[in-house]
Tab-separated table of C-alpha atoms in Angstrom:
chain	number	residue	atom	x	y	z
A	1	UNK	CA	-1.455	22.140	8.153
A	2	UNK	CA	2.116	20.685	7.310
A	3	UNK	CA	3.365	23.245	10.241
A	4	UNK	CA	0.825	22.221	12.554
A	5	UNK	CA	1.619	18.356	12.059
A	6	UNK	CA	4.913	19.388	12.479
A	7	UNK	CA	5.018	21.055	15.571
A	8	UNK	CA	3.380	18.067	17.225
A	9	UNK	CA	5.627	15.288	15.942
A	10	UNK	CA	8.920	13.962	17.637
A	11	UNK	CA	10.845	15.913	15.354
A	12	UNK	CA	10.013	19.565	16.836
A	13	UNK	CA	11.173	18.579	20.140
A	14	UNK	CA	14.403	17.198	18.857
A	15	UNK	CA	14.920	20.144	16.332
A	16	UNK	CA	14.587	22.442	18.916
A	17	UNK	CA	16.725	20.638	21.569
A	18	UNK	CA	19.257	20.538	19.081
A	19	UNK	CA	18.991	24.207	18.015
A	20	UNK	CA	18.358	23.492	14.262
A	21	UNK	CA	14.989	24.732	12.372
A	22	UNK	CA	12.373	22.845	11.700
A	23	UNK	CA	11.242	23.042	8.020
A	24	UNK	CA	14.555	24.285	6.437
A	25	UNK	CA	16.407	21.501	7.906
A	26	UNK	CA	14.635	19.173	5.693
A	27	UNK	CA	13.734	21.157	2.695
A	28	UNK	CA	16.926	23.476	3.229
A	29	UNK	CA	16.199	27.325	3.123
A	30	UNK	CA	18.041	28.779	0.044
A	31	UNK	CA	18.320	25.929	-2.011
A	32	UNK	CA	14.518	26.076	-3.448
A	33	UNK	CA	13.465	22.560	-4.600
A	34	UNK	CA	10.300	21.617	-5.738
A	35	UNK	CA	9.102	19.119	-3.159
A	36	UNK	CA	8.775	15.106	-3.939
A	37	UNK	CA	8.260	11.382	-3.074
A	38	UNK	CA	11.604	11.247	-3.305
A	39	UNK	CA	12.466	13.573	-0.520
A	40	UNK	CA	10.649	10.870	1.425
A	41	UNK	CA	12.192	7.575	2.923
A	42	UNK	CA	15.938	6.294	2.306
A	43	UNK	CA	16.716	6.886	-1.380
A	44	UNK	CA	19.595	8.605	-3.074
A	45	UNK	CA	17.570	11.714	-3.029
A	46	UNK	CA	15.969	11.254	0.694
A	47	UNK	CA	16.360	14.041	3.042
A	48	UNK	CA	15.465	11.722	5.873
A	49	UNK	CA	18.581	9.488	4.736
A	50	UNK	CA	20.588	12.476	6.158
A	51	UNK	CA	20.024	11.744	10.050
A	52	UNK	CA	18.491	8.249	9.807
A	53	UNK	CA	19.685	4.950	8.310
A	54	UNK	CA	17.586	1.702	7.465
A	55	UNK	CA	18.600	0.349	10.933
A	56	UNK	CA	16.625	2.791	13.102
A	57	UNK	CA	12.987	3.620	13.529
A	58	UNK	CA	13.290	7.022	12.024
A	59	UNK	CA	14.607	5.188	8.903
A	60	UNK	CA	11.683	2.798	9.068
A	61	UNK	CA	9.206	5.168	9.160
A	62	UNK	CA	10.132	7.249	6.359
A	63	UNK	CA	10.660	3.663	4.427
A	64	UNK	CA	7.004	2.581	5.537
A	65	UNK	CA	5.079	5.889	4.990
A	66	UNK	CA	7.512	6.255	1.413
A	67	UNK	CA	5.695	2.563	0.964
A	68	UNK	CA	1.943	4.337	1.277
A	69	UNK	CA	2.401	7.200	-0.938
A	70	UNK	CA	3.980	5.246	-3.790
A	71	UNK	CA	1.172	2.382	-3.466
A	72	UNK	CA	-1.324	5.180	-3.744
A	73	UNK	CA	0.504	6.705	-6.239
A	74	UNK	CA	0.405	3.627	-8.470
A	75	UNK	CA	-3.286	2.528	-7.808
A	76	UNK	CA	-4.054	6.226	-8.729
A	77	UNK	CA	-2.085	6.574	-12.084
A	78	UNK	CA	-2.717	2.743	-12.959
A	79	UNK	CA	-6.980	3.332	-12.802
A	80	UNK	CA	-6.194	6.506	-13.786
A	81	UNK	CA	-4.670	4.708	-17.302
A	82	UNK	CA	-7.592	2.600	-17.478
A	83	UNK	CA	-9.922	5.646	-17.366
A	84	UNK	CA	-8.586	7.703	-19.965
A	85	UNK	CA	-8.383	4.287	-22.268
A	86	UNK	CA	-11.794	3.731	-21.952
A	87	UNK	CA	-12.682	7.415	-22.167
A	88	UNK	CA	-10.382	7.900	-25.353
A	89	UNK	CA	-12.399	4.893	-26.655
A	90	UNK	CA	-15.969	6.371	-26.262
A	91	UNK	CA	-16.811	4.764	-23.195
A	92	UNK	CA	-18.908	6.653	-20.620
A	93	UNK	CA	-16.431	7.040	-17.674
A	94	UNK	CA	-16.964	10.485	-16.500
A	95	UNK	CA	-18.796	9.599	-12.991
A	96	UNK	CA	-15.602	6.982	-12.443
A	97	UNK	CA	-12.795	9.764	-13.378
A	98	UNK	CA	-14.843	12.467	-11.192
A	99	UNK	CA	-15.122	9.772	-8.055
A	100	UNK	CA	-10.813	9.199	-8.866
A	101	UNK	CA	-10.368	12.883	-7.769
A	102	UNK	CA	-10.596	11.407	-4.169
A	103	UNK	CA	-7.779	9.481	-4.713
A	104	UNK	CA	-5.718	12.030	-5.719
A	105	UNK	CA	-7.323	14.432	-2.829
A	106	UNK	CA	-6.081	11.261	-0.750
A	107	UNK	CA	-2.789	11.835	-1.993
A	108	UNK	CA	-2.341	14.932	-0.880
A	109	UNK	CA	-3.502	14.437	2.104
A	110	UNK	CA	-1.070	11.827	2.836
A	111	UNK	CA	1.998	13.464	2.085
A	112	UNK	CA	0.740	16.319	3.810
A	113	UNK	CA	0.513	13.752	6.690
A	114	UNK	CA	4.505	12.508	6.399
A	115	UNK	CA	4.782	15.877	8.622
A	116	UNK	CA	3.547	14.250	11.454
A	117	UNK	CA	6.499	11.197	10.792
A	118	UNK	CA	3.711	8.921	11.836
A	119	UNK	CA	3.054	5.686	9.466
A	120	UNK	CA	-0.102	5.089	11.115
A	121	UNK	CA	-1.626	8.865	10.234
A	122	UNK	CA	-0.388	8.448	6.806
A	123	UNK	CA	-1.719	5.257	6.210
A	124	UNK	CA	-4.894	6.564	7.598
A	125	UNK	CA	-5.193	9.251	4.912
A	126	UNK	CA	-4.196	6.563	2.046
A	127	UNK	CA	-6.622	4.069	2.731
A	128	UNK	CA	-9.496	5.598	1.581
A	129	UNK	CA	-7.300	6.477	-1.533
A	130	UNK	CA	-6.812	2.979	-1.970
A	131	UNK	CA	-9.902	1.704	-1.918
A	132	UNK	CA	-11.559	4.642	-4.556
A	133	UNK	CA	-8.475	3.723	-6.716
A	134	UNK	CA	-9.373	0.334	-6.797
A	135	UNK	CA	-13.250	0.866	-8.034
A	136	UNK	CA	-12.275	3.077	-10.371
A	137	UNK	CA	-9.960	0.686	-11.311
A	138	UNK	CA	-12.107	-2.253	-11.327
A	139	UNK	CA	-15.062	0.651	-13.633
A	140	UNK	CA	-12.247	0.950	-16.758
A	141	UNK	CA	-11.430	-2.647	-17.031
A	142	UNK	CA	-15.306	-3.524	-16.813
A	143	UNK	CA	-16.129	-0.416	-19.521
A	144	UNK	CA	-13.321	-2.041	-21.755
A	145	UNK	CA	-15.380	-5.436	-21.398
A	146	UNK	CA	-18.249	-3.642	-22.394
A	147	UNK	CA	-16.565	-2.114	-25.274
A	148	UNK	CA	-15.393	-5.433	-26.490
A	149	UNK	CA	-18.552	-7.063	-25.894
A	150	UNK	CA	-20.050	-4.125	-27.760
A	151	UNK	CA	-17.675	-4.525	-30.861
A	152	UNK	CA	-17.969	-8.740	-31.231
A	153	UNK	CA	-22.429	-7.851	-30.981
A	154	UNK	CA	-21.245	-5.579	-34.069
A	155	UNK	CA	-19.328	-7.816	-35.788
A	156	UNK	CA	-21.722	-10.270	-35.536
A	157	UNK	CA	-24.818	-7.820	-36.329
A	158	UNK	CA	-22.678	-6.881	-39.739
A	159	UNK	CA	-22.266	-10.242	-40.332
A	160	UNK	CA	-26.173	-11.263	-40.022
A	161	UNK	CA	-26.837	-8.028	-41.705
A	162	UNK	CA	-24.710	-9.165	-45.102
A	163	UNK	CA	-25.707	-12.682	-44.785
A	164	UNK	CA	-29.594	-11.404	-45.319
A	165	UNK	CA	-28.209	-9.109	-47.891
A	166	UNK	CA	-26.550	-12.398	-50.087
A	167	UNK	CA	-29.760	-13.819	-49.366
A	168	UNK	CA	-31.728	-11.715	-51.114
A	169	UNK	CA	-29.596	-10.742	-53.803
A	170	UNK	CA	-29.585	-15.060	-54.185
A	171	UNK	CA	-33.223	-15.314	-54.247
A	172	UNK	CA	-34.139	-12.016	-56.150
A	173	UNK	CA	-31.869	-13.470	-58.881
A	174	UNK	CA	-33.541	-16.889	-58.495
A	175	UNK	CA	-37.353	-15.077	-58.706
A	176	UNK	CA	-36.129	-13.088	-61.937
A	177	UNK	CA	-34.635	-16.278	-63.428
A	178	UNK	CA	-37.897	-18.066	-63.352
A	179	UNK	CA	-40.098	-15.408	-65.160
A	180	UNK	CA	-41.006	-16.484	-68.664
A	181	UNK	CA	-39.524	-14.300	-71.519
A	182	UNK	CA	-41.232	-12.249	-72.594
């Protein structure tokens, strides 16, 4: 798929005009690097820094679809947190951490879509990303609400519970006081 978005971007013209090859030229043929975010946009580590700057539309691509993934990326890991919180508490958050998979599918698919070096097709993929990221987001901080609803309904419980108990010690003492010796 990554060739195929390739091969119809602006790139593969240019590449070829110029005479250099497509994929090595931006993930480099014999030095074998495992593929990141950061190979994406302007940064220190950027391979599209190498050709384009911050002043051209090459450089504001990569900076705008380097913008998508890492927004993703954050919604994802940040309801991701919440999840496995509330699952490491007891709450039942399986159906919300299975659902979250689709945000991490979305991921994929949207830095499989930087290939195309279109903003708009990579937005398009992280989107629906986005939006799963946020419910599952929204399902961990309302099963922590339950949780602490669920522990103050104990406390109080416990305390109703031992406030019965003092009772009746109190008044079992009271009905044994009042019996006549015997």
């Amino acid at each position: 798929q990554n060739a195929e978005l390739f091969s119809k971007s602006v790139h593969a013209k240019v590449f070829v005009q110029m005479g250099i090859p497509g994929c090595a030229t931006c993930h480099d043929n014999h030095e074998i690097l495992a593929t990141s975010d950061q190979m994406l946009g302007l940064g220190d580590h950027a391979v599209c820094a190498r050709c384009h700057s911050a002043g051209d539309k090459g450089g504001a691509t990569a900076t705008g679809m380097r913008q998508f993934i890492d927004s993703l990326n954050a919604d994802y890991e940040k309801a991701h947190a919440v999840l496995t919180k509330a699952e490491n508490a007891g709450m039942p958050v399986n159906q919300a951490l299975f659902e979250l998979n689709e945000g991490k599918t979305a991921l994929v698919k949207a830095r499989a879509a930087i290939h195309s070096f279109n903003v708009h097709l990579v937005k398009k993929e992280v989107e629906p990303g986005l939006a799963v990221s946020e419910k599952a987001y929204s399902r961990g901080i309302g099963a922590l609400d339950e949780l602490q609803f669920r522990r103050k309904g104990l406390a109080v419980s416990v305390l109703i519970i031992l406030g019965v108990v003092v009772g009746l010690v109190l008044k079992i003492r009271e009905i044994e006081g009042r019996k006549p010796p015997q």
